Short mmCIF file of C-alpha atoms and ligand atoms in Angstrom, two decimals:
data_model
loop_
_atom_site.label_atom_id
_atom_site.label_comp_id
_atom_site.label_asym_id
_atom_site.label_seq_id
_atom_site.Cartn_x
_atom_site.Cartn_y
_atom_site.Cartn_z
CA UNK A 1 89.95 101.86 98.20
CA UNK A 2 90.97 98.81 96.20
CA UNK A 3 91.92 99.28 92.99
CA UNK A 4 90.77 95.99 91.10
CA UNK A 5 91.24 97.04 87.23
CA UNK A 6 92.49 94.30 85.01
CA UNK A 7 92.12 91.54 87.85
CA UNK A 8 89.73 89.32 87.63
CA UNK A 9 86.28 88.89 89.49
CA UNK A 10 87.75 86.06 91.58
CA UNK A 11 89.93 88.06 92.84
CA UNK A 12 87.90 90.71 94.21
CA UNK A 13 85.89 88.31 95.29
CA UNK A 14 88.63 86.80 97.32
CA UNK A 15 88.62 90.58 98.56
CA UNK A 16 85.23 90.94 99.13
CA UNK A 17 85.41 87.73 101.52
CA UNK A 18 87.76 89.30 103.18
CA UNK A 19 85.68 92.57 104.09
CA UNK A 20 86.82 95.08 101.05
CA UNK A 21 83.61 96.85 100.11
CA UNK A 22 85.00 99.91 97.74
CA UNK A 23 86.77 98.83 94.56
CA UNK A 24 88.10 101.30 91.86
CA UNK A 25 88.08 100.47 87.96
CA UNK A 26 89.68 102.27 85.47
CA UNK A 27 87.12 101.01 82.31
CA UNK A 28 83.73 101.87 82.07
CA UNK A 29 83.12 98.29 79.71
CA UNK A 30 85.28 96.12 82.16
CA UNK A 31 83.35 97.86 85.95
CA UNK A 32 80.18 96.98 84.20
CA UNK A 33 81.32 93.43 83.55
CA UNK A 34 82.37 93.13 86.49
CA UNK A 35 79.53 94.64 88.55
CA UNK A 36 76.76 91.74 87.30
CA UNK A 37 79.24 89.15 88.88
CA UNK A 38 79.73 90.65 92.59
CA UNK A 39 77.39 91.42 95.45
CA UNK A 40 74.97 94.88 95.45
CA UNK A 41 76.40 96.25 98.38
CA UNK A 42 79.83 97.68 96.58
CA UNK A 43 80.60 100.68 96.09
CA UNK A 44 82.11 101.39 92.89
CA UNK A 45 84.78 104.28 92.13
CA UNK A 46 85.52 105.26 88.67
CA UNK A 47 89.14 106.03 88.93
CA UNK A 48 90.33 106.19 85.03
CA UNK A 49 90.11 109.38 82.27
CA UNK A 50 86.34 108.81 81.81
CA UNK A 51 85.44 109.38 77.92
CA UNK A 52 82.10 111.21 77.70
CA UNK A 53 80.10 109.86 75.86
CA UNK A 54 80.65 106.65 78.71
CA UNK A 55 79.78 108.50 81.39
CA UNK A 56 75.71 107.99 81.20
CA UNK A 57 76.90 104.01 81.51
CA UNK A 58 77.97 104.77 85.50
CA UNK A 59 76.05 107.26 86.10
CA UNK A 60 72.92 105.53 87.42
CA UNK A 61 75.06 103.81 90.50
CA UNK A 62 78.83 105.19 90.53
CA UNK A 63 79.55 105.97 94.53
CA UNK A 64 82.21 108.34 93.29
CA UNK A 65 84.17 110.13 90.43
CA UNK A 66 87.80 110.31 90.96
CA UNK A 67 89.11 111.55 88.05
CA UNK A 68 87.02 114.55 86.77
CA UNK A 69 89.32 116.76 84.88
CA UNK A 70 87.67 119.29 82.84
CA UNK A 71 84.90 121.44 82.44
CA UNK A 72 83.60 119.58 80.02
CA UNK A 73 83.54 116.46 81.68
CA UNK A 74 81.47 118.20 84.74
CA UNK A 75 79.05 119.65 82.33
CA UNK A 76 78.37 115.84 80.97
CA UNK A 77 78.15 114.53 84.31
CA UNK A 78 75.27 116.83 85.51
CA UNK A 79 73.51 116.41 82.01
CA UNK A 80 73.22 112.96 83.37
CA UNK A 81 72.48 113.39 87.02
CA UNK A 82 69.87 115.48 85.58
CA UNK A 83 68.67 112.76 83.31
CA UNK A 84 68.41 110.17 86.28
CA UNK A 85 67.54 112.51 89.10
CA UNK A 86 71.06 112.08 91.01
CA UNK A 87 73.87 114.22 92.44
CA UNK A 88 76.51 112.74 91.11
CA UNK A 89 79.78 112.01 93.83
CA UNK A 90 82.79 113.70 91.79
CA UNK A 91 86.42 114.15 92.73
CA UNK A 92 88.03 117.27 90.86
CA UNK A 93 91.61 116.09 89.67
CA UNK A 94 94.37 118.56 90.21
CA UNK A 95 97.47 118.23 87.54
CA UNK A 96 100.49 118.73 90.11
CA UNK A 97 103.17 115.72 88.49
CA UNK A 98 105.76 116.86 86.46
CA UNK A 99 104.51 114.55 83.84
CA UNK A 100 102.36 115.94 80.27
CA UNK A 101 100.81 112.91 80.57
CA UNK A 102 98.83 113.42 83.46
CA UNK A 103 95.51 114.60 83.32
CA UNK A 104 93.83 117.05 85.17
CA UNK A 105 93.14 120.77 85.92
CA UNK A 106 96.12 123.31 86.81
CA UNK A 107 95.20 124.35 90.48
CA UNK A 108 95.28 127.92 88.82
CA UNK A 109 92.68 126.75 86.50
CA UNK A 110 90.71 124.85 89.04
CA UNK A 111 90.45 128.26 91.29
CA UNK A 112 89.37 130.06 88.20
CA UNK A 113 86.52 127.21 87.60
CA UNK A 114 85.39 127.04 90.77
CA UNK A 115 84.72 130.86 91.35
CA UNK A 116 82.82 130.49 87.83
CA UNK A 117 79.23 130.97 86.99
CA UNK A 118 79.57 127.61 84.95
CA UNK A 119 80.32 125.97 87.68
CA UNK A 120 77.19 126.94 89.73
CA UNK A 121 75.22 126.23 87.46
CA UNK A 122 75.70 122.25 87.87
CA UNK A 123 73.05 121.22 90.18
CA UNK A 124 73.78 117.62 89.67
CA UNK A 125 77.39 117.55 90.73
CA UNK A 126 78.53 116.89 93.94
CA UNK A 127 81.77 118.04 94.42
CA UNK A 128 83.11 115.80 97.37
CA UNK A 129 86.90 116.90 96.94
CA UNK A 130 90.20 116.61 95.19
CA UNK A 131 91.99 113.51 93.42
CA UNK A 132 95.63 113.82 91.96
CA UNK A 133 98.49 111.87 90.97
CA UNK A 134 102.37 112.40 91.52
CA UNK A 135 105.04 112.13 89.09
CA UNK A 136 106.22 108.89 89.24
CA UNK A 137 109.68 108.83 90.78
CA UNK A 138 111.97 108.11 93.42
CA UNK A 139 112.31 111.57 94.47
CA UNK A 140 110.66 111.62 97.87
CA UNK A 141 110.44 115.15 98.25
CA UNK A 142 109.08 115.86 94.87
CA UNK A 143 106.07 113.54 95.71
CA UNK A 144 106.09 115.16 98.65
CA UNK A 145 105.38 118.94 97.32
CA UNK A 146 103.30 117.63 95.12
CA UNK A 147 100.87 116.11 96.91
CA UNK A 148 101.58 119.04 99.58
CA UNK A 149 100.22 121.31 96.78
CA UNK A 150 96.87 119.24 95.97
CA UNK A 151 96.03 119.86 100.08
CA UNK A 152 97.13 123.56 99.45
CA UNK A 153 94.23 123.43 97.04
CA UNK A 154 92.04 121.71 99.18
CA UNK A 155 92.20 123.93 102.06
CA UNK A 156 92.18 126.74 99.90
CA UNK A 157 88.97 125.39 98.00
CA UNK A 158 86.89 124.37 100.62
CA UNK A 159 87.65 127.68 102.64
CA UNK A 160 86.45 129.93 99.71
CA UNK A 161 83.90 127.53 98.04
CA UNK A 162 82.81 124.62 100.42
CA UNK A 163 82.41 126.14 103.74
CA UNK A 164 78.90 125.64 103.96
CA UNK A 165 79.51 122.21 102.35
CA UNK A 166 80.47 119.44 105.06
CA UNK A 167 80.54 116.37 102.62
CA UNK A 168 83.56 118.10 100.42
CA UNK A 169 86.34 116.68 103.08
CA UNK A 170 87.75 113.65 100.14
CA UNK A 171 91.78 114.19 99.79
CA UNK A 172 92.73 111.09 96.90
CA UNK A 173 96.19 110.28 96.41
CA UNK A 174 98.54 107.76 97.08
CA UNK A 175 99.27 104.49 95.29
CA UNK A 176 101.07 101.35 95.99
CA UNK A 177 104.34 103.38 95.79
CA UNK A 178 103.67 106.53 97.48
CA UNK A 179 100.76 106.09 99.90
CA UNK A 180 103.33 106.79 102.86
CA UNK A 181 103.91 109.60 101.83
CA UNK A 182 100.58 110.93 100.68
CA UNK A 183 98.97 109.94 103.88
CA UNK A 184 101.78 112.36 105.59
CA UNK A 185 100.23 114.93 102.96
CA UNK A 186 96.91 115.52 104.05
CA UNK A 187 95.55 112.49 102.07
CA UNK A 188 92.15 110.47 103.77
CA UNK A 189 91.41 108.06 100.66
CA UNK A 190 94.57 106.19 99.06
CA UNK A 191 93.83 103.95 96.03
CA UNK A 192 95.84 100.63 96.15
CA UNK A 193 95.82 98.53 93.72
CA UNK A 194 99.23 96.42 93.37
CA UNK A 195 99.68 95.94 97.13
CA UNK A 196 96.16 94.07 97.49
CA UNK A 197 96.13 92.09 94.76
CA UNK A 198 99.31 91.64 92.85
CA UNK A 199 100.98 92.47 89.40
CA UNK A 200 98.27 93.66 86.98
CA UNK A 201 98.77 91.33 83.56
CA UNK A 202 97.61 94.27 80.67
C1 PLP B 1 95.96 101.96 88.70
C2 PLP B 1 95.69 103.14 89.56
C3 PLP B 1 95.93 103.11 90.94
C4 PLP B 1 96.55 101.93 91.67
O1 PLP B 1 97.89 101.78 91.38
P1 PLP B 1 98.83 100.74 92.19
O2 PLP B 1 100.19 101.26 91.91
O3 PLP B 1 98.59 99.40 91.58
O4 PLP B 1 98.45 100.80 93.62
C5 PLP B 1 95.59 104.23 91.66
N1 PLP B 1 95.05 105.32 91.09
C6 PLP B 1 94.81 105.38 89.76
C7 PLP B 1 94.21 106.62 89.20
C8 PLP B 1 95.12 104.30 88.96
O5 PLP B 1 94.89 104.39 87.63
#
């Protein structure tokens, strides 16, 4: 997936031309900018902390929710499916980085949600896998258990949850810097964003 937030539309046009079909944005205001500009046939990930009160904005089209890390956040999401009569493509995101600042759930916390009643009661969801992030360091083999730990929870999810669910098989991780590593780690969607199209200007 190409991650195209804070480049502009020429340049995922330029990417587009060039056969790229998924992009990932990180701002609800700056995807729908961006989507009036570019062909239909994109799909668009939402790959950033999504606010709730933006999620009915992305809603109607979004191919897929990386980042969806609290319960909260679910419920909102399948108030909306409901609203516009859509199962909504989510990725749960797993906290496994050393770093506070990273959202997400514990994988503790995540078991503990998924065997929940709240949880089956979200018709409108549909959970297609797991999305984290590592801690952002040189330390190869901390990346390494971390995303190791996210497929842990993968396995372990889709073992005791998903079984009779084929289309939960997404493993997200892996950025410019680590994707080696991640796709040694079980990972079949990696989210680059630098690589493709350069230094992002904030
Ligand atoms: C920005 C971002 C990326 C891409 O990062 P690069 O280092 O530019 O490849 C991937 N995932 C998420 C969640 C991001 O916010």
């Amino acid at each position: 997936m190409a991650v195209s937030k804070f480049h502009p539309v020429e340049a995922l046009r330029e990417a587009y031309d060039a056969g790229q079909r998924i992009f990932g944005e990180s701002r609800v205001q700056e995807l729908l900018d961006k989507k009036e500009f570019m062909p239909k046939d994109i799909e668009w990930h939402f790959i950033g902390h999504l606010q709730q009160n933006k999620v009915k904005y992305i809603v109607p089209f979004v191919s897929l929710i990386h980042g969806v890390d609290s319960p909260q956040l679910f419920r909102e999401i399948d108030k909306q499916g409901r609203r516009f009569e859509r199962r909504v493509p989510c990725l749960l995101q797993l906290h496994v980085a050393r770093e506070e600042s990273k959202f997400g759930f514990s994988p503790e916390d995540a078991q503990t949600f998924l065997q929940s009643e709240d949880w089956r009661g979200l018709s409108h969801v549909e959970l297609r896998g797991i999305m984290c992030m590592a801690s952002f360091t040189d330390d190869v083999n901390l990346i390494r258990r971390e995303f190791t730990r996210a497929h842990d929870f993968f396995l372990w999810a889709r073992q005791m949850c998903f079984s009779a669910s084929p289309e939960f098989n997404i493993c997200s991780w892996g950025m410019t810097h680590d994707y080696p590593l991640a796709l040694e780690s079980g990972s079949n969607m990696v989210r680059i964003g630098t690589q493709i199209f350069g230094e992002r200007e904030y």
